[in-house]
Structure formats: C-alpha cells, structure tokens
Amino acid sequence: MPFLKRLGYYLLGLSVGLVFLTFFLKKKTDGTGAEFCYFPNCRTLKDIRSKSISYSDAINELLISQALDSTDIAYFLNEGDVDFAKSDTKSKPCKVYFIEGMAKGKIAVLQVRNCTNKAILENVLF
C-alpha cells in the first residue's frame, strides 16, 4: 500500500476521532456544569464561589447606597483577577484575597476573606 494512501486513512481516522472526542467532552462539561480550572486565579475564584458568601457592613452599605450591585459582585467572582502579590495566602484561619475587576465602569478591588466554610466579602476599593 503506498504511503500517501496510508497517510490518507490515518488522517481520516484521526479527524473522525477528534470530532467524536470534541462532541463527548463538550457534552460532559455542558451537562454536568464541570469547569476545568488549572490556573491559580481560576482555582481561587472557583473555591470562593463554592462556599456560602456573606457580606460585611461596608459591602452592605455599598449595596444599599447602590454604589455596588450584585451583578458587580458576580463579575468579580467569575471574571476577576486575583492579585496574589497583595493577597495574604498564608494567614490562618482565613486567607485574604484582593480581586481586581470592573464595577460601574471603574476599576475596583474587592477584598475577600476566604475561610474554610464561608467567604466574607469585606470591602471594595474604587
């Protein structure tokens, strides 16, 4: 069998296999809601989102005065960038993270205290 014919069969089988693999993996992630996070930023935000979230008095005041919105908080926890240089990741019992993101069209920093059972949103600095 000539080399080009073998190469053609190989590429045909490879392409069919990649289509099936893409289809099954996409169905797995869509159906189960699984999110594959391997980078530290993504893993930290996923860990914070998985816990019960409570607000400090400063955050409650910002929510009441409408300087901050629940969609802004959701944006911080989904799309924000964790500043590990400012964050205190070694403190016990709760680690302190600073998450940068956009709120009301301005760059803001959310301070989160991440404990073992819950996450406390402490302050937002504009």
PDB file of C-alpha atoms in Angstrom, residues 8-117:
ATOM      1  CA  GLY A   8      -4.960   9.481   3.978  1.00  0.00           C
ATOM      2  CA  TYR A   9      -6.526   6.676   6.055  1.00  0.00           C
ATOM      3  CA  TYR A  10      -4.625   7.856   9.128  1.00  0.00           C
ATOM      4  CA  LEU A  11      -5.785  11.456   8.739  1.00  0.00           C
ATOM      5  CA  LEU A  12      -9.367  10.354   8.093  1.00  0.00           C
ATOM      6  CA  GLY A  13      -9.414   8.229  11.253  1.00  0.00           C
ATOM      7  CA  LEU A  14      -7.732  10.964  13.271  1.00  0.00           C
ATOM      8  CA  SER A  15     -10.263  13.584  12.177  1.00  0.00           C
ATOM      9  CA  VAL A  16     -13.248  11.338  12.944  1.00  0.00           C
ATOM     10  CA  GLY A  17     -11.771  10.570  16.370  1.00  0.00           C
ATOM     11  CA  LEU A  18     -11.222  14.257  17.143  1.00  0.00           C
ATOM     12  CA  VAL A  19     -14.823  15.084  16.181  1.00  0.00           C
ATOM     13  CA  PHE A  20     -16.183  12.379  18.497  1.00  0.00           C
ATOM     14  CA  LEU A  21     -13.829  13.406  21.304  1.00  0.00           C
ATOM     15  CA  THR A  22     -14.845  17.060  20.997  1.00  0.00           C
ATOM     16  CA  PHE A  23     -18.533  16.128  20.949  1.00  0.00           C
ATOM     17  CA  PHE A  24     -18.351  13.921  24.046  1.00  0.00           C
ATOM     18  CA  LEU A  25     -16.179  16.283  26.093  1.00  0.00           C
ATOM     19  CA  LYS A  26     -18.399  19.250  25.236  1.00  0.00           C
ATOM     20  CA  LYS A  27     -21.472  17.288  26.259  1.00  0.00           C
ATOM     21  CA  LYS A  28     -19.782  16.289  29.528  1.00  0.00           C
ATOM     22  CA  THR A  29     -18.887  19.851  30.503  1.00  0.00           C
ATOM     23  CA  ASP A  30     -22.279  21.293  29.460  1.00  0.00           C
ATOM     24  CA  GLY A  31     -24.388  18.599  31.113  1.00  0.00           C
ATOM     25  CA  THR A  32     -22.597  18.396  34.425  1.00  0.00           C
ATOM     26  CA  GLY A  33     -21.561  22.015  34.749  1.00  0.00           C
ATOM     27  CA  ALA A  34     -17.978  20.888  35.244  1.00  0.00           C
ATOM     28  CA  GLU A  35     -15.395  23.584  34.782  1.00  0.00           C
ATOM     29  CA  PHE A  36     -11.783  22.672  34.283  1.00  0.00           C
ATOM     30  CA  CYS A  37      -9.615  25.161  36.167  1.00  0.00           C
ATOM     31  CA  TYR A  38      -5.898  24.583  36.319  1.00  0.00           C
ATOM     32  CA  PHE A  39      -4.515  28.077  36.840  1.00  0.00           C
ATOM     33  CA  PRO A  40      -4.265  29.578  40.351  1.00  0.00           C
ATOM     34  CA  ASN A  41      -6.563  32.517  39.530  1.00  0.00           C
ATOM     35  CA  CYS A  42      -9.347  30.256  38.278  1.00  0.00           C
ATOM     36  CA  ARG A  43      -8.975  27.787  41.150  1.00  0.00           C
ATOM     37  CA  THR A  44      -9.097  30.551  43.773  1.00  0.00           C
ATOM     38  CA  LEU A  45     -12.231  32.147  42.302  1.00  0.00           C
ATOM     39  CA  LYS A  46     -13.913  28.736  41.979  1.00  0.00           C
ATOM     40  CA  ASP A  47     -13.112  27.951  45.619  1.00  0.00           C
ATOM     41  CA  ILE A  48     -14.612  31.254  46.770  1.00  0.00           C
ATOM     42  CA  ARG A  49     -17.758  30.746  44.649  1.00  0.00           C
ATOM     43  CA  SER A  50     -18.287  27.239  46.019  1.00  0.00           C
ATOM     44  CA  LYS A  51     -18.711  28.482  49.608  1.00  0.00           C
ATOM     45  CA  SER A  52     -21.520  30.393  51.256  1.00  0.00           C
ATOM     46  CA  ILE A  53     -20.874  34.102  50.830  1.00  0.00           C
ATOM     47  CA  SER A  54     -21.603  36.719  53.460  1.00  0.00           C
ATOM     48  CA  TYR A  55     -21.207  40.496  53.263  1.00  0.00           C
ATOM     49  CA  SER A  56     -19.507  42.810  55.728  1.00  0.00           C
ATOM     50  CA  ASP A  57     -21.123  46.046  56.899  1.00  0.00           C
ATOM     51  CA  ALA A  58     -19.088  48.047  54.368  1.00  0.00           C
ATOM     52  CA  ILE A  59     -20.385  45.936  51.475  1.00  0.00           C
ATOM     53  CA  ASN A  60     -23.954  46.156  52.794  1.00  0.00           C
ATOM     54  CA  GLU A  61     -23.688  49.948  52.861  1.00  0.00           C
ATOM     55  CA  LEU A  62     -22.438  49.972  49.263  1.00  0.00           C
ATOM     56  CA  LEU A  63     -25.325  47.722  48.219  1.00  0.00           C
ATOM     57  CA  ILE A  64     -27.895  49.929  49.978  1.00  0.00           C
ATOM     58  CA  SER A  65     -26.466  53.133  48.505  1.00  0.00           C
ATOM     59  CA  GLN A  66     -26.379  51.402  45.071  1.00  0.00           C
ATOM     60  CA  ALA A  67     -22.708  52.172  44.612  1.00  0.00           C
ATOM     61  CA  LEU A  68     -22.298  48.426  44.114  1.00  0.00           C
ATOM     62  CA  ASP A  69     -24.612  45.835  42.595  1.00  0.00           C
ATOM     63  CA  SER A  70     -24.946  42.062  42.940  1.00  0.00           C
ATOM     64  CA  THR A  71     -24.005  41.729  39.259  1.00  0.00           C
ATOM     65  CA  ASP A  72     -20.764  43.581  40.016  1.00  0.00           C
ATOM     66  CA  ILE A  73     -20.008  41.092  42.777  1.00  0.00           C
ATOM     67  CA  ALA A  74     -20.815  38.188  40.447  1.00  0.00           C
ATOM     68  CA  TYR A  75     -18.470  39.697  37.846  1.00  0.00           C
ATOM     69  CA  PHE A  76     -15.675  39.925  40.429  1.00  0.00           C
ATOM     70  CA  LEU A  77     -16.123  36.280  41.421  1.00  0.00           C
ATOM     71  CA  ASN A  78     -16.336  34.986  37.837  1.00  0.00           C
ATOM     72  CA  GLU A  79     -14.094  37.209  35.742  1.00  0.00           C
ATOM     73  CA  GLY A  80     -11.879  38.998  38.263  1.00  0.00           C
ATOM     74  CA  ASP A  81      -8.114  38.802  38.513  1.00  0.00           C
ATOM     75  CA  VAL A  82      -6.682  37.774  41.870  1.00  0.00           C
ATOM     76  CA  ASP A  83      -3.679  39.896  42.877  1.00  0.00           C
ATOM     77  CA  PHE A  84      -1.541  37.319  44.647  1.00  0.00           C
ATOM     78  CA  ALA A  85       1.186  39.887  45.387  1.00  0.00           C
ATOM     79  CA  LYS A  86      -1.174  41.856  47.657  1.00  0.00           C
ATOM     80  CA  SER A  87      -3.091  38.838  48.956  1.00  0.00           C
ATOM     81  CA  ASP A  88      -2.239  37.073  52.197  1.00  0.00           C
ATOM     82  CA  THR A  89      -2.437  33.414  51.243  1.00  0.00           C
ATOM     83  CA  LYS A  90      -0.629  32.105  54.323  1.00  0.00           C
ATOM     84  CA  SER A  91      -2.851  33.519  57.074  1.00  0.00           C
ATOM     85  CA  LYS A  92      -4.852  31.216  59.321  1.00  0.00           C
ATOM     86  CA  PRO A  93      -7.777  30.504  59.674  1.00  0.00           C
ATOM     87  CA  CYS A  94      -8.895  32.715  56.756  1.00  0.00           C
ATOM     88  CA  LYS A  95      -6.887  33.713  53.709  1.00  0.00           C
ATOM     89  CA  VAL A  96      -7.287  37.258  52.379  1.00  0.00           C
ATOM     90  CA  TYR A  97      -7.511  37.814  48.623  1.00  0.00           C
ATOM     91  CA  PHE A  98      -7.667  41.012  46.584  1.00  0.00           C
ATOM     92  CA  ILE A  99      -9.642  40.583  43.360  1.00  0.00           C
ATOM     93  CA  GLU A 100      -9.404  43.257  40.678  1.00  0.00           C
ATOM     94  CA  GLY A 101     -12.289  43.879  38.293  1.00  0.00           C
ATOM     95  CA  MET A 102     -14.704  46.425  36.862  1.00  0.00           C
ATOM     96  CA  ALA A 103     -17.588  47.899  38.867  1.00  0.00           C
ATOM     97  CA  LYS A 104     -19.810  50.661  37.494  1.00  0.00           C
ATOM     98  CA  GLY A 105     -17.314  51.356  34.708  1.00  0.00           C
ATOM     99  CA  LYS A 106     -14.382  51.898  37.089  1.00  0.00           C
ATOM    100  CA  ILE A 107     -11.537  49.625  38.098  1.00  0.00           C
ATOM    101  CA  ALA A 108     -12.144  48.348  41.609  1.00  0.00           C
ATOM    102  CA  VAL A 109     -10.566  45.904  44.052  1.00  0.00           C
ATOM    103  CA  LEU A 110     -12.672  43.507  46.129  1.00  0.00           C
ATOM    104  CA  GLN A 111     -11.203  42.262  49.401  1.00  0.00           C
ATOM    105  CA  VAL A 112     -12.349  38.729  50.270  1.00  0.00           C
ATOM    106  CA  ARG A 113     -11.647  36.750  53.428  1.00  0.00           C
ATOM    107  CA  ASN A 114     -11.755  33.085  52.382  1.00  0.00           C
ATOM    108  CA  CYS A 115     -12.359  30.807  55.372  1.00  0.00           C
ATOM    109  CA  THR A 116     -12.776  27.036  55.324  1.00  0.00           C
ATOM    110  CA  ASN A 117     -16.592  27.088  55.421  1.00  0.00           C
TER     111      ASN A 117
END
